[in-house]
Amino acid sequence: HIMEPDRATIVEQIIPKSLKVQLYKALLDSHAAEHGARMTAMHKATDNADSLLKELKLTYNKARQASITNEILEIVGGAEALKG
């Protein structure tokens, strides 16, 4: 015959173990939630940086084009002044 503990002994052993498992699961869930929040924040930061980079490139290209246009106007103006 296999000896099995009585019901009270089983309950005395299972309840503390069950509590430990539940606390450990809560700790793991909390840790996973923290990582999820960090990942979401980093995705948003990356998206914001990409958006800012596009805006800065557009601003730079507009300023560059304006500078080129001014140089061309100065050259044409100088050439016209020499002609006439």
Short mmCIF file of N, CA and C in Angstrom, two decimals:
data_model
loop_
_atom_site.label_atom_id
_atom_site.label_comp_id
_atom_site.label_asym_id
_atom_site.label_seq_id
_atom_site.Cartn_x
_atom_site.Cartn_y
_atom_site.Cartn_z
N HIS A 1 0.82 -1.19 0.00
CA HIS A 1 0.00 0.00 0.00
C HIS A 1 0.86 1.25 0.00
N ILE A 2 0.39 2.24 -0.73
CA ILE A 2 1.07 3.53 -0.76
C ILE A 2 0.46 4.40 0.32
N MET A 3 1.34 5.00 1.11
CA MET A 3 0.85 5.87 2.18
C MET A 3 0.57 7.25 1.62
N GLU A 4 -0.61 7.75 1.81
CA GLU A 4 -0.97 9.09 1.40
C GLU A 4 -1.27 9.92 2.63
N PRO A 5 -0.86 11.20 2.61
CA PRO A 5 -1.16 12.04 3.77
C PRO A 5 -2.66 12.33 3.85
N ASP A 6 -3.08 12.69 5.03
CA ASP A 6 -4.50 13.01 5.19
C ASP A 6 -4.80 14.38 4.57
N ARG A 7 -6.07 14.68 4.49
CA ARG A 7 -6.54 15.90 3.83
C ARG A 7 -5.94 17.16 4.47
N ALA A 8 -5.87 17.23 5.75
CA ALA A 8 -5.35 18.42 6.45
C ALA A 8 -3.88 18.65 6.11
N THR A 9 -3.09 17.60 6.04
CA THR A 9 -1.67 17.72 5.69
C THR A 9 -1.51 18.22 4.26
N ILE A 10 -2.31 17.70 3.37
CA ILE A 10 -2.25 18.14 1.97
C ILE A 10 -2.57 19.63 1.88
N VAL A 11 -3.64 20.06 2.55
CA VAL A 11 -4.04 21.46 2.52
C VAL A 11 -2.94 22.34 3.12
N GLU A 12 -2.34 21.90 4.22
CA GLU A 12 -1.27 22.66 4.87
C GLU A 12 -0.07 22.85 3.94
N GLN A 13 0.19 21.88 3.10
CA GLN A 13 1.33 21.96 2.19
C GLN A 13 1.00 22.71 0.90
N ILE A 14 -0.21 22.53 0.41
CA ILE A 14 -0.57 23.11 -0.89
C ILE A 14 -0.84 24.61 -0.79
N ILE A 15 -1.50 25.06 0.26
CA ILE A 15 -1.86 26.49 0.36
C ILE A 15 -0.62 27.38 0.32
N PRO A 16 0.43 27.14 1.12
CA PRO A 16 1.61 28.01 1.03
C PRO A 16 2.28 27.95 -0.35
N LYS A 17 2.33 26.75 -0.93
CA LYS A 17 2.94 26.63 -2.26
C LYS A 17 2.12 27.37 -3.31
N SER A 18 0.80 27.25 -3.20
CA SER A 18 -0.08 27.95 -4.13
C SER A 18 0.09 29.46 -4.00
N LEU A 19 0.19 29.94 -2.78
CA LEU A 19 0.39 31.37 -2.55
C LEU A 19 1.71 31.84 -3.16
N LYS A 20 2.76 31.06 -2.97
CA LYS A 20 4.07 31.41 -3.54
C LYS A 20 4.00 31.47 -5.07
N VAL A 21 3.32 30.50 -5.66
CA VAL A 21 3.19 30.46 -7.12
C VAL A 21 2.41 31.67 -7.61
N GLN A 22 1.33 32.02 -6.92
CA GLN A 22 0.53 33.18 -7.32
C GLN A 22 1.32 34.48 -7.21
N LEU A 23 2.08 34.62 -6.13
CA LEU A 23 2.92 35.82 -5.97
C LEU A 23 4.00 35.89 -7.05
N TYR A 24 4.60 34.74 -7.34
CA TYR A 24 5.63 34.71 -8.38
C TYR A 24 5.03 35.07 -9.74
N LYS A 25 3.84 34.56 -10.02
CA LYS A 25 3.17 34.89 -11.28
C LYS A 25 2.87 36.39 -11.36
N ALA A 26 2.42 36.98 -10.25
CA ALA A 26 2.15 38.42 -10.23
C ALA A 26 3.43 39.20 -10.49
N LEU A 27 4.54 38.76 -9.91
CA LEU A 27 5.83 39.40 -10.15
C LEU A 27 6.22 39.31 -11.62
N LEU A 28 6.06 38.14 -12.21
CA LEU A 28 6.39 37.97 -13.63
C LEU A 28 5.48 38.81 -14.52
N ASP A 29 4.19 38.86 -14.20
CA ASP A 29 3.26 39.69 -14.98
C ASP A 29 3.64 41.16 -14.91
N SER A 30 4.02 41.60 -13.72
CA SER A 30 4.43 42.99 -13.54
C SER A 30 5.68 43.30 -14.36
N HIS A 31 6.61 42.37 -14.33
CA HIS A 31 7.86 42.54 -15.09
C HIS A 31 7.57 42.60 -16.59
N ALA A 32 6.70 41.72 -17.06
CA ALA A 32 6.34 41.71 -18.48
C ALA A 32 5.62 43.00 -18.86
N ALA A 33 4.75 43.50 -17.99
CA ALA A 33 4.03 44.75 -18.28
C ALA A 33 5.00 45.92 -18.36
N GLU A 34 6.00 45.93 -17.49
CA GLU A 34 7.01 47.00 -17.53
C GLU A 34 7.76 46.98 -18.85
N HIS A 35 8.16 45.79 -19.29
CA HIS A 35 8.86 45.69 -20.57
C HIS A 35 7.95 46.11 -21.73
N GLY A 36 6.69 45.75 -21.66
CA GLY A 36 5.75 46.16 -22.70
C GLY A 36 5.61 47.67 -22.76
N ALA A 37 5.52 48.31 -21.60
CA ALA A 37 5.40 49.77 -21.56
C ALA A 37 6.66 50.44 -22.11
N ARG A 38 7.82 49.90 -21.77
CA ARG A 38 9.07 50.46 -22.29
C ARG A 38 9.16 50.30 -23.81
N MET A 39 8.72 49.14 -24.29
CA MET A 39 8.76 48.90 -25.73
C MET A 39 7.84 49.88 -26.46
N THR A 40 6.65 50.09 -25.92
CA THR A 40 5.71 51.04 -26.52
C THR A 40 6.29 52.44 -26.52
N ALA A 41 6.89 52.84 -25.41
CA ALA A 41 7.49 54.18 -25.31
C ALA A 41 8.62 54.34 -26.33
N MET A 42 9.43 53.31 -26.51
CA MET A 42 10.54 53.39 -27.46
C MET A 42 10.02 53.45 -28.90
N HIS A 43 8.95 52.72 -29.19
CA HIS A 43 8.36 52.79 -30.53
C HIS A 43 7.86 54.21 -30.81
N LYS A 44 7.20 54.81 -29.83
CA LYS A 44 6.70 56.18 -30.00
C LYS A 44 7.85 57.16 -30.16
N ALA A 45 8.90 56.98 -29.37
CA ALA A 45 10.06 57.87 -29.48
C ALA A 45 10.72 57.73 -30.85
N THR A 46 10.81 56.52 -31.35
CA THR A 46 11.39 56.29 -32.67
C THR A 46 10.53 56.93 -33.75
N ASP A 47 9.21 56.77 -33.65
CA ASP A 47 8.31 57.39 -34.62
C ASP A 47 8.43 58.92 -34.58
N ASN A 48 8.51 59.49 -33.37
CA ASN A 48 8.66 60.94 -33.24
C ASN A 48 9.98 61.41 -33.82
N ALA A 49 11.05 60.66 -33.60
CA ALA A 49 12.36 61.02 -34.15
C ALA A 49 12.33 60.96 -35.67
N ASP A 50 11.69 59.95 -36.23
CA ASP A 50 11.57 59.84 -37.69
C ASP A 50 10.80 61.03 -38.26
N SER A 51 9.71 61.39 -37.59
CA SER A 51 8.91 62.53 -38.04
C SER A 51 9.71 63.83 -37.97
N LEU A 52 10.44 64.03 -36.88
CA LEU A 52 11.27 65.22 -36.74
C LEU A 52 12.35 65.26 -37.80
N LEU A 53 12.96 64.11 -38.08
CA LEU A 53 14.00 64.04 -39.11
C LEU A 53 13.44 64.44 -40.48
N LYS A 54 12.25 63.97 -40.81
CA LYS A 54 11.64 64.34 -42.09
C LYS A 54 11.40 65.85 -42.16
N GLU A 55 10.89 66.42 -41.06
CA GLU A 55 10.64 67.86 -41.03
C GLU A 55 11.94 68.65 -41.19
N LEU A 56 12.98 68.21 -40.50
CA LEU A 56 14.27 68.90 -40.58
C LEU A 56 14.88 68.80 -41.98
N LYS A 57 14.75 67.64 -42.61
CA LYS A 57 15.26 67.49 -43.98
C LYS A 57 14.51 68.41 -44.93
N LEU A 58 13.19 68.51 -44.76
CA LEU A 58 12.39 69.38 -45.61
C LEU A 58 12.80 70.84 -45.41
N THR A 59 12.96 71.25 -44.16
CA THR A 59 13.39 72.62 -43.86
C THR A 59 14.76 72.90 -44.45
N TYR A 60 15.69 71.95 -44.30
CA TYR A 60 17.03 72.10 -44.85
C TYR A 60 16.98 72.24 -46.36
N ASN A 61 16.22 71.37 -47.01
CA ASN A 61 16.14 71.41 -48.48
C ASN A 61 15.52 72.72 -48.97
N LYS A 62 14.52 73.23 -48.26
CA LYS A 62 13.92 74.52 -48.65
C LYS A 62 14.93 75.65 -48.50
N ALA A 63 15.68 75.65 -47.39
CA ALA A 63 16.69 76.69 -47.18
C ALA A 63 17.80 76.59 -48.23
N ARG A 64 18.20 75.38 -48.54
CA ARG A 64 19.23 75.16 -49.56
C ARG A 64 18.75 75.66 -50.92
N GLN A 65 17.51 75.33 -51.26
CA GLN A 65 16.96 75.77 -52.54
C GLN A 65 16.85 77.29 -52.59
N ALA A 66 16.46 77.92 -51.50
CA ALA A 66 16.37 79.39 -51.45
C ALA A 66 17.75 80.00 -51.64
N SER A 67 18.77 79.40 -51.04
CA SER A 67 20.14 79.90 -51.18
C SER A 67 20.61 79.78 -52.63
N ILE A 68 20.32 78.67 -53.26
CA ILE A 68 20.70 78.46 -54.67
C ILE A 68 19.98 79.47 -55.55
N THR A 69 18.69 79.68 -55.30
CA THR A 69 17.92 80.65 -56.08
C THR A 69 18.50 82.05 -55.93
N ASN A 70 18.87 82.43 -54.71
CA ASN A 70 19.48 83.75 -54.49
C ASN A 70 20.80 83.89 -55.23
N GLU A 71 21.61 82.84 -55.23
CA GLU A 71 22.89 82.89 -55.95
C GLU A 71 22.66 83.07 -57.45
N ILE A 72 21.69 82.34 -57.98
CA ILE A 72 21.39 82.47 -59.41
C ILE A 72 20.91 83.88 -59.72
N LEU A 73 20.04 84.43 -58.87
CA LEU A 73 19.55 85.80 -59.09
C LEU A 73 20.70 86.81 -59.04
N GLU A 74 21.64 86.62 -58.13
CA GLU A 74 22.79 87.51 -58.05
C GLU A 74 23.66 87.41 -59.30
N ILE A 75 23.86 86.21 -59.79
CA ILE A 75 24.67 86.02 -61.00
C ILE A 75 23.99 86.66 -62.20
N VAL A 76 22.69 86.41 -62.34
CA VAL A 76 21.94 87.00 -63.45
C VAL A 76 21.92 88.52 -63.32
N GLY A 77 21.72 89.01 -62.11
CA GLY A 77 21.71 90.46 -61.89
C GLY A 77 23.06 91.07 -62.23
N GLY A 78 24.14 90.42 -61.85
CA GLY A 78 25.48 90.91 -62.18
C GLY A 78 25.73 90.90 -63.67
N ALA A 79 25.27 89.86 -64.34
CA ALA A 79 25.44 89.78 -65.79
C ALA A 79 24.64 90.88 -66.48
N GLU A 80 23.44 91.14 -66.01
CA GLU A 80 22.62 92.20 -66.59
C GLU A 80 23.27 93.57 -66.37
N ALA A 81 23.86 93.75 -65.20
CA ALA A 81 24.52 95.03 -64.91
C ALA A 81 25.71 95.25 -65.82
N LEU A 82 26.42 94.18 -66.16
CA LEU A 82 27.58 94.30 -67.05
C LEU A 82 27.14 94.62 -68.48
N LYS A 83 25.99 94.13 -68.89
CA LYS A 83 25.48 94.39 -70.24
C LYS A 83 25.07 95.84 -70.38
N GLY A 84 24.49 96.29 -69.36
CA GLY A 84 23.86 97.48 -69.62
C GLY A 84 23.93 98.73 -69.04
#
